[in-house]
Amino acid sequence: MTPWAVTLVATLAALLGFRFAVRRGLAPKRVPHDRTPADLGLTFDAVRIPTARGRRLYAWFVPAESAVPAPVALVMHGWGGNAAMMLPLVPALHAAGLTVLLVDARCHGHSDEDDFASLPRFAEDIDHALAWLRHYPYADAHRIALVGHSVGAGAALLAASRRDDVAAVVSLAAFSHPVAMMRRLLAHKRVPYLPLGWLVLRYVEHVIGHRFDDIAPVTTIAAIRCPTLLVHGAQDTTVPPSEARLIHAARSGEHVRLRIIAASHDDFGDPQDIAAEVAEMTGFLRKALTEPA
């Protein structure tokens, strides 16, 4: 084999190895459900919702006990999570008279696999869940709120920034910018930012088909016009609360509120110690979805 051929083969092998390492290192771990709404004494339907690329989402539809059609909270988990991890929020939402739709994003929970997951694909899944709700007779298409955690929160903000038919948003522990989050991840994995980390970020932008600046919550928040509540834990070591303040500072008006609470990044999936804060969030949604503007 000639020297140039050896160089070519080595380069291709390095590129393929880089691609494999990045995709494997950033792929979410699929976690099965460990409970259902029935474990909380709630009636529900397990549904399949068509989304992009011919995939289908698995979701739980928990109808309100009040007269239908009822206002809806569409709940999206975070990276590596699933609908079951958001179940602890549901009793308070249900008690407030809301129907709740808990969605597994692609590559998560019981939803279909895809070639990769990303914040924009989480937002696509939210868009398709919204479309499904608008044809469901027990949901009020004019009173739908988005509730998201972490990457799911960023996706909720992205989806709401592109629509005028979302009535409210609750963002739980969103990061301000994907680059900030990924640089923390790379540092945790002891990957130097220059040059390798920088190349990883550029490759991920290429794969997902979006510039990080365009999908960052610190960017999308300015385009959101509906009532929005940013909730963040003061003890969050995964996403520092300073990032919530950056998102809030970029808002376009006082319809966006910030609430820093005594919690960590994952306390929203087990809210026993933040009952008062969950009640406040529920009150915010009840007001946004049931009272005249």
mmCIF file of C-alpha atoms in Angstrom:
data_model
loop_
_atom_site.group_PDB
_atom_site.id
_atom_site.type_symbol
_atom_site.label_atom_id
_atom_site.label_comp_id
_atom_site.label_asym_id
_atom_site.label_seq_id
_atom_site.Cartn_x
_atom_site.Cartn_y
_atom_site.Cartn_z
ATOM 1 C CA MET A 1 0.000 0.000 0.000
ATOM 2 C CA THR A 2 1.357 3.398 -0.960
ATOM 3 C CA PRO A 3 2.065 6.038 1.700
ATOM 4 C CA TRP A 4 -0.829 8.236 0.535
ATOM 5 C CA ALA A 5 -3.202 5.276 0.702
ATOM 6 C CA VAL A 6 -2.039 4.479 4.219
ATOM 7 C CA THR A 7 -2.622 8.108 5.180
ATOM 8 C CA LEU A 8 -6.085 8.058 3.608
ATOM 9 C CA VAL A 9 -7.105 4.862 5.378
ATOM 10 C CA ALA A 10 -5.778 6.153 8.699
ATOM 11 C CA THR A 11 -7.657 9.435 8.258
ATOM 12 C CA LEU A 12 -10.918 7.680 7.405
ATOM 13 C CA ALA A 13 -10.479 5.333 10.355
ATOM 14 C CA ALA A 14 -9.858 8.288 12.672
ATOM 15 C CA LEU A 15 -12.954 10.110 11.365
ATOM 16 C CA LEU A 16 -15.142 7.031 11.767
ATOM 17 C CA GLY A 17 -13.756 6.454 15.240
ATOM 18 C CA PHE A 18 -14.425 10.100 16.156
ATOM 19 C CA ARG A 19 -18.006 9.850 14.853
ATOM 20 C CA PHE A 20 -18.656 6.618 16.745
ATOM 21 C CA ALA A 21 -17.152 7.952 19.978
ATOM 22 C CA VAL A 22 -19.168 11.174 19.867
ATOM 23 C CA ARG A 23 -22.475 9.490 19.077
ATOM 24 C CA ARG A 24 -21.950 6.794 21.684
ATOM 25 C CA GLY A 25 -20.729 9.237 24.310
ATOM 26 C CA LEU A 26 -23.669 11.611 23.887
ATOM 27 C CA ALA A 27 -26.466 9.078 23.300
ATOM 28 C CA PRO A 28 -29.097 9.013 26.072
ATOM 29 C CA LYS A 29 -29.489 5.905 28.152
ATOM 30 C CA ARG A 30 -32.934 4.383 27.666
ATOM 31 C CA VAL A 31 -34.560 3.911 31.079
ATOM 32 C CA PRO A 32 -37.737 1.777 31.325
ATOM 33 C CA HIS A 33 -40.744 2.981 33.252
ATOM 34 C CA ASP A 34 -40.868 1.854 36.857
ATOM 35 C CA ARG A 35 -44.481 2.913 37.477
ATOM 36 C CA THR A 36 -47.556 4.328 35.758
ATOM 37 C CA PRO A 37 -50.249 6.873 36.667
ATOM 38 C CA ALA A 38 -52.249 3.965 38.094
ATOM 39 C CA ASP A 39 -49.697 3.751 40.917
ATOM 40 C CA LEU A 40 -50.873 7.230 41.930
ATOM 41 C CA GLY A 41 -54.523 6.234 41.745
ATOM 42 C CA LEU A 42 -55.053 8.060 38.437
ATOM 43 C CA THR A 43 -57.038 6.858 35.444
ATOM 44 C CA PHE A 44 -55.084 7.077 32.198
ATOM 45 C CA ASP A 45 -54.821 5.932 28.601
ATOM 46 C CA ALA A 46 -51.551 4.746 27.052
ATOM 47 C CA VAL A 47 -51.405 6.290 23.577
ATOM 48 C CA ARG A 48 -49.128 6.305 20.548
ATOM 49 C CA ILE A 49 -48.519 9.635 18.818
ATOM 50 C CA PRO A 50 -46.983 9.939 15.342
ATOM 51 C CA THR A 51 -43.936 12.200 15.170
ATOM 52 C CA ALA A 52 -41.235 13.065 12.619
ATOM 53 C CA ARG A 53 -39.409 10.502 10.444
ATOM 54 C CA GLY A 54 -42.246 7.994 10.758
ATOM 55 C CA ARG A 55 -41.579 7.374 14.446
ATOM 56 C CA ARG A 56 -44.194 7.114 17.162
ATOM 57 C CA LEU A 57 -44.174 8.470 20.683
ATOM 58 C CA TYR A 58 -45.451 6.654 23.732
ATOM 59 C CA ALA A 59 -47.457 8.832 26.116
ATOM 60 C CA TRP A 60 -49.862 8.724 29.044
ATOM 61 C CA PHE A 61 -53.065 10.727 28.792
ATOM 62 C CA VAL A 62 -54.471 11.487 32.252
ATOM 63 C CA PRO A 63 -57.902 13.127 31.817
ATOM 64 C CA ALA A 64 -59.186 15.789 34.158
ATOM 65 C CA GLU A 65 -62.133 14.916 36.349
ATOM 66 C CA SER A 66 -63.887 18.175 35.444
ATOM 67 C CA ALA A 67 -66.111 18.809 32.461
ATOM 68 C CA VAL A 68 -64.469 18.395 29.077
ATOM 69 C CA PRO A 69 -62.817 19.738 27.087
ATOM 70 C CA ALA A 70 -60.326 20.609 29.818
ATOM 71 C CA PRO A 71 -57.097 22.636 29.811
ATOM 72 C CA VAL A 72 -53.974 20.506 29.311
ATOM 73 C CA ALA A 73 -50.445 20.404 30.667
ATOM 74 C CA LEU A 74 -48.109 18.656 28.209
ATOM 75 C CA VAL A 75 -45.141 17.389 30.233
ATOM 76 C CA MET A 76 -41.730 16.572 28.737
ATOM 77 C CA HIS A 77 -38.930 14.892 30.690
ATOM 78 C CA GLY A 78 -35.207 15.599 30.406
ATOM 79 C CA TRP A 79 -32.270 13.851 28.721
ATOM 80 C CA GLY A 80 -32.101 10.181 29.642
ATOM 81 C CA GLY A 81 -35.423 10.421 31.461
ATOM 82 C CA ASN A 82 -38.941 9.263 30.722
ATOM 83 C CA ALA A 83 -42.563 10.075 31.452
ATOM 84 C CA ALA A 84 -42.541 8.078 34.694
ATOM 85 C CA MET A 85 -39.888 10.366 36.156
ATOM 86 C CA MET A 86 -42.297 13.303 35.835
ATOM 87 C CA LEU A 87 -45.217 11.487 37.492
ATOM 88 C CA PRO A 88 -44.741 13.139 40.922
ATOM 89 C CA LEU A 89 -45.851 16.449 39.413
ATOM 90 C CA VAL A 90 -49.100 15.019 38.098
ATOM 91 C CA PRO A 91 -51.297 14.831 41.250
ATOM 92 C CA ALA A 92 -51.021 18.588 41.814
ATOM 93 C CA LEU A 93 -51.735 19.333 38.155
ATOM 94 C CA HIS A 94 -54.645 16.924 38.121
ATOM 95 C CA ALA A 95 -56.076 18.350 41.348
ATOM 96 C CA ALA A 96 -56.000 21.792 39.715
ATOM 97 C CA GLY A 97 -58.430 20.550 37.064
ATOM 98 C CA LEU A 98 -55.895 19.979 34.304
ATOM 99 C CA THR A 99 -55.654 17.093 31.913
ATOM 100 C CA VAL A 100 -52.042 15.899 31.725
ATOM 101 C CA LEU A 101 -50.196 14.381 28.779
ATOM 102 C CA LEU A 102 -46.821 12.856 29.716
ATOM 103 C CA VAL A 103 -44.665 12.116 26.686
ATOM 104 C CA ASP A 104 -41.623 9.912 26.140
ATOM 105 C CA ALA A 105 -39.315 11.645 23.652
ATOM 106 C CA ARG A 106 -37.826 9.587 20.853
ATOM 107 C CA CYS A 107 -35.020 7.288 22.041
ATOM 108 C CA HIS A 108 -36.467 7.462 25.567
ATOM 109 C CA GLY A 109 -38.869 5.381 27.631
ATOM 110 C CA HIS A 110 -41.209 3.363 25.404
ATOM 111 C CA SER A 111 -41.063 5.659 22.359
ATOM 112 C CA ASP A 112 -39.505 4.583 19.072
ATOM 113 C CA GLU A 113 -35.771 4.628 18.531
ATOM 114 C CA ASP A 114 -34.216 7.081 16.051
ATOM 115 C CA ASP A 115 -30.703 7.663 14.755
ATOM 116 C CA PHE A 116 -30.091 10.337 17.403
ATOM 117 C CA ALA A 117 -31.845 12.490 19.982
ATOM 118 C CA SER A 118 -31.413 16.247 20.353
ATOM 119 C CA LEU A 119 -33.063 19.305 21.841
ATOM 120 C CA PRO A 120 -34.649 20.197 18.463
ATOM 121 C CA ARG A 121 -36.013 16.658 18.169
ATOM 122 C CA PHE A 122 -37.484 16.943 21.658
ATOM 123 C CA ALA A 123 -39.179 20.117 20.369
ATOM 124 C CA GLU A 124 -40.402 18.261 17.258
ATOM 125 C CA ASP A 125 -41.934 15.643 19.523
ATOM 126 C CA ILE A 126 -43.665 18.392 21.513
ATOM 127 C CA ASP A 127 -45.010 19.861 18.260
ATOM 128 C CA HIS A 128 -46.456 16.516 17.201
ATOM 129 C CA ALA A 129 -47.939 15.894 20.642
ATOM 130 C CA LEU A 130 -49.624 19.306 20.399
ATOM 131 C CA ALA A 131 -51.011 18.375 16.980
ATOM 132 C CA TRP A 132 -52.365 15.126 18.437
ATOM 133 C CA LEU A 133 -54.008 16.976 21.319
ATOM 134 C CA ARG A 134 -55.826 19.293 18.942
ATOM 135 C CA HIS A 135 -57.720 16.310 17.555
ATOM 136 C CA TYR A 136 -58.445 14.736 20.931
ATOM 137 C CA PRO A 137 -62.002 15.528 22.061
ATOM 138 C CA TYR A 138 -61.168 15.724 25.773
ATOM 139 C CA ALA A 139 -58.517 18.427 25.364
ATOM 140 C CA ASP A 140 -59.154 22.153 24.992
ATOM 141 C CA ALA A 141 -56.995 23.123 22.011
ATOM 142 C CA HIS A 142 -56.949 26.759 23.113
ATOM 143 C CA ARG A 143 -55.666 26.069 26.623
ATOM 144 C CA ILE A 144 -52.507 23.973 26.426
ATOM 145 C CA ALA A 145 -49.406 24.608 28.532
ATOM 146 C CA LEU A 146 -45.935 23.103 28.180
ATOM 147 C CA VAL A 147 -44.024 21.832 31.213
ATOM 148 C CA GLY A 148 -40.467 20.664 30.597
ATOM 149 C CA HIS A 149 -37.476 19.600 32.659
ATOM 150 C CA SER A 150 -33.818 20.256 31.694
ATOM 151 C CA VAL A 151 -33.459 19.456 27.965
ATOM 152 C CA GLY A 152 -37.231 19.054 27.928
ATOM 153 C CA ALA A 153 -37.489 22.595 29.308
ATOM 154 C CA GLY A 154 -35.208 23.905 26.568
ATOM 155 C CA ALA A 155 -37.351 22.083 24.025
ATOM 156 C CA ALA A 156 -40.548 23.547 25.500
ATOM 157 C CA LEU A 157 -39.076 27.035 25.206
ATOM 158 C CA LEU A 158 -37.978 26.336 21.625
ATOM 159 C CA ALA A 159 -41.408 25.001 20.657
ATOM 160 C CA ALA A 160 -43.219 27.927 22.309
ATOM 161 C CA SER A 161 -40.936 30.446 20.599
ATOM 162 C CA ARG A 162 -42.138 29.216 17.193
ATOM 163 C CA ARG A 163 -45.861 29.052 17.966
ATOM 164 C CA ASP A 164 -48.685 31.385 18.968
ATOM 165 C CA ASP A 165 -51.038 28.680 20.245
ATOM 166 C CA VAL A 166 -49.275 27.741 23.499
ATOM 167 C CA ALA A 167 -51.077 29.254 26.498
ATOM 168 C CA ALA A 168 -48.233 29.006 29.053
ATOM 169 C CA VAL A 169 -44.811 27.471 29.686
ATOM 170 C CA VAL A 170 -43.153 26.182 32.850
ATOM 171 C CA SER A 171 -39.418 25.613 32.440
ATOM 172 C CA LEU A 172 -37.791 23.475 35.130
ATOM 173 C CA ALA A 173 -33.979 23.631 35.333
ATOM 174 C CA ALA A 174 -33.284 24.698 31.749
ATOM 175 C CA PHE A 175 -29.717 25.441 30.695
ATOM 176 C CA SER A 176 -29.085 28.802 29.040
ATOM 177 C CA HIS A 177 -27.081 27.560 26.050
ATOM 178 C CA PRO A 178 -26.207 24.081 24.703
ATOM 179 C CA VAL A 179 -22.527 25.030 24.490
ATOM 180 C CA ALA A 180 -22.396 25.786 28.222
ATOM 181 C CA MET A 181 -24.028 22.446 29.013
ATOM 182 C CA MET A 182 -21.848 20.463 26.638
ATOM 183 C CA ARG A 183 -18.645 22.111 27.830
ATOM 184 C CA ARG A 184 -19.503 21.012 31.364
ATOM 185 C CA LEU A 185 -20.128 17.487 30.071
ATOM 186 C CA LEU A 186 -16.846 17.433 28.162
ATOM 187 C CA ALA A 187 -14.977 18.715 31.208
ATOM 188 C CA HIS A 188 -16.592 15.984 33.318
ATOM 189 C CA LYS A 189 -15.365 13.414 30.793
ATOM 190 C CA ARG A 190 -11.923 15.105 30.847
ATOM 191 C CA VAL A 191 -12.070 16.012 27.174
ATOM 192 C CA PRO A 192 -9.991 19.164 26.495
ATOM 193 C CA TYR A 193 -11.990 21.894 24.793
ATOM 194 C CA LEU A 194 -9.210 22.753 22.328
ATOM 195 C CA PRO A 195 -9.047 21.224 19.890
ATOM 196 C CA LEU A 196 -11.138 18.100 20.563
ATOM 197 C CA GLY A 197 -14.065 19.622 22.438
ATOM 198 C CA TRP A 198 -14.465 22.348 19.838
ATOM 199 C CA LEU A 199 -14.573 19.718 17.096
ATOM 200 C CA VAL A 200 -17.196 17.751 19.027
ATOM 201 C CA LEU A 201 -19.436 20.825 19.277
ATOM 202 C CA ARG A 202 -19.096 21.595 15.560
ATOM 203 C CA TYR A 203 -19.837 17.956 14.687
ATOM 204 C CA VAL A 204 -22.949 17.907 16.888
ATOM 205 C CA GLU A 205 -24.228 21.106 15.247
ATOM 206 C CA HIS A 206 -23.733 19.430 11.865
ATOM 207 C CA VAL A 207 -25.581 16.278 12.920
ATOM 208 C CA ILE A 208 -28.593 17.986 14.502
ATOM 209 C CA GLY A 209 -28.861 20.524 11.667
ATOM 210 C CA HIS A 210 -29.090 23.580 13.925
ATOM 211 C CA ARG A 211 -26.715 26.223 15.208
ATOM 212 C CA PHE A 212 -26.557 26.145 18.996
ATOM 213 C CA ASP A 213 -27.054 29.919 19.117
ATOM 214 C CA ASP A 214 -30.426 29.558 17.369
ATOM 215 C CA ILE A 215 -31.886 26.911 19.688
ATOM 216 C CA ALA A 216 -30.438 28.165 22.984
ATOM 217 C CA PRO A 217 -33.050 29.114 25.621
ATOM 218 C CA VAL A 218 -31.224 32.413 26.114
ATOM 219 C CA THR A 219 -32.176 33.095 22.462
ATOM 220 C CA THR A 220 -35.637 31.551 22.188
ATOM 221 C CA ILE A 221 -37.012 33.175 25.346
ATOM 222 C CA ALA A 222 -37.150 36.549 23.574
ATOM 223 C CA ALA A 223 -39.680 35.215 21.046
ATOM 224 C CA ILE A 224 -42.098 33.755 23.610
ATOM 225 C CA ARG A 225 -45.214 35.853 24.213
ATOM 226 C CA CYS A 226 -47.271 33.644 26.533
ATOM 227 C CA PRO A 227 -46.962 33.594 30.360
ATOM 228 C CA THR A 228 -43.749 31.744 31.214
ATOM 229 C CA LEU A 229 -42.376 30.608 34.564
ATOM 230 C CA LEU A 230 -38.674 29.768 34.842
ATOM 231 C CA VAL A 231 -38.060 27.570 37.892
ATOM 232 C CA HIS A 232 -34.542 26.635 38.976
ATOM 233 C CA GLY A 233 -32.978 25.019 42.005
ATOM 234 C CA ALA A 234 -30.506 27.033 44.037
ATOM 235 C CA GLN A 235 -28.609 23.785 44.760
ATOM 236 C CA ASP A 236 -28.515 22.672 41.125
ATOM 237 C CA THR A 237 -24.962 21.496 40.377
ATOM 238 C CA THR A 238 -25.843 20.169 36.911
ATOM 239 C CA VAL A 239 -27.067 23.510 35.583
ATOM 240 C CA PRO A 240 -26.052 26.464 37.782
ATOM 241 C CA PRO A 241 -28.914 28.812 38.746
ATOM 242 C CA SER A 242 -26.958 31.640 37.123
ATOM 243 C CA GLU A 243 -28.090 30.186 33.795
ATOM 244 C CA ALA A 244 -31.744 30.698 34.724
ATOM 245 C CA ARG A 245 -30.916 34.333 35.439
ATOM 246 C CA LEU A 246 -29.315 34.650 31.994
ATOM 247 C CA ILE A 247 -32.474 33.295 30.344
ATOM 248 C CA HIS A 248 -34.654 35.622 32.395
ATOM 249 C CA ALA A 249 -32.488 38.630 31.518
ATOM 250 C CA ALA A 250 -33.025 37.912 27.802
ATOM 251 C CA ARG A 251 -36.841 37.943 28.063
ATOM 252 C CA SER A 252 -38.935 40.323 25.987
ATOM 253 C CA GLY A 253 -41.331 41.343 28.765
ATOM 254 C CA GLU A 254 -42.654 40.867 32.273
ATOM 255 C CA HIS A 255 -44.790 37.907 31.206
ATOM 256 C CA VAL A 256 -41.654 35.826 31.913
ATOM 257 C CA ARG A 257 -41.070 35.227 35.626
ATOM 258 C CA LEU A 258 -38.126 33.663 37.433
ATOM 259 C CA ARG A 259 -38.346 31.583 40.590
ATOM 260 C CA ILE A 260 -35.190 30.264 42.294
ATOM 261 C CA ILE A 261 -36.136 27.615 44.836
ATOM 262 C CA ALA A 262 -34.356 25.436 47.397
ATOM 263 C CA ALA A 263 -33.854 22.370 45.204
ATOM 264 C CA SER A 264 -31.335 20.430 43.145
ATOM 265 C CA HIS A 265 -31.512 19.607 39.442
ATOM 266 C CA ASP A 266 -33.555 16.441 39.913
ATOM 267 C CA ASP A 267 -35.825 17.397 42.816
ATOM 268 C CA PHE A 268 -38.582 18.186 40.314
ATOM 269 C CA GLY A 269 -38.987 14.461 39.753
ATOM 270 C CA ASP A 270 -39.456 13.905 43.493
ATOM 271 C CA PRO A 271 -41.172 17.059 44.752
ATOM 272 C CA GLN A 272 -42.009 16.006 48.320
ATOM 273 C CA ASP A 273 -39.584 18.572 49.708
ATOM 274 C CA ILE A 274 -40.760 21.351 47.407
ATOM 275 C CA ALA A 275 -44.507 20.983 47.861
ATOM 276 C CA ALA A 276 -45.033 24.723 48.278
ATOM 277 C CA GLU A 277 -43.123 25.451 45.080
ATOM 278 C CA VAL A 278 -45.100 22.831 43.154
ATOM 279 C CA ALA A 279 -48.289 24.443 44.443
ATOM 280 C CA GLU A 280 -47.023 27.812 43.186
ATOM 281 C CA MET A 281 -46.276 26.339 39.775
ATOM 282 C CA THR A 282 -49.704 24.744 39.653
ATOM 283 C CA GLY A 283 -51.323 28.039 40.625
ATOM 284 C CA PHE A 284 -49.440 29.779 37.828
ATOM 285 C CA LEU A 285 -50.754 27.255 35.297
ATOM 286 C CA ARG A 286 -54.284 27.356 36.667
ATOM 287 C CA LYS A 287 -54.329 31.138 36.319
ATOM 288 C CA ALA A 288 -52.840 31.085 32.809
ATOM 289 C CA LEU A 289 -55.151 28.324 31.551
ATOM 290 C CA THR A 290 -58.440 29.038 33.269
ATOM 291 C CA GLU A 291 -58.672 32.801 33.763
ATOM 292 C CA PRO A 292 -59.426 35.283 30.983
ATOM 293 C CA ALA A 293 -56.385 37.138 29.630
#
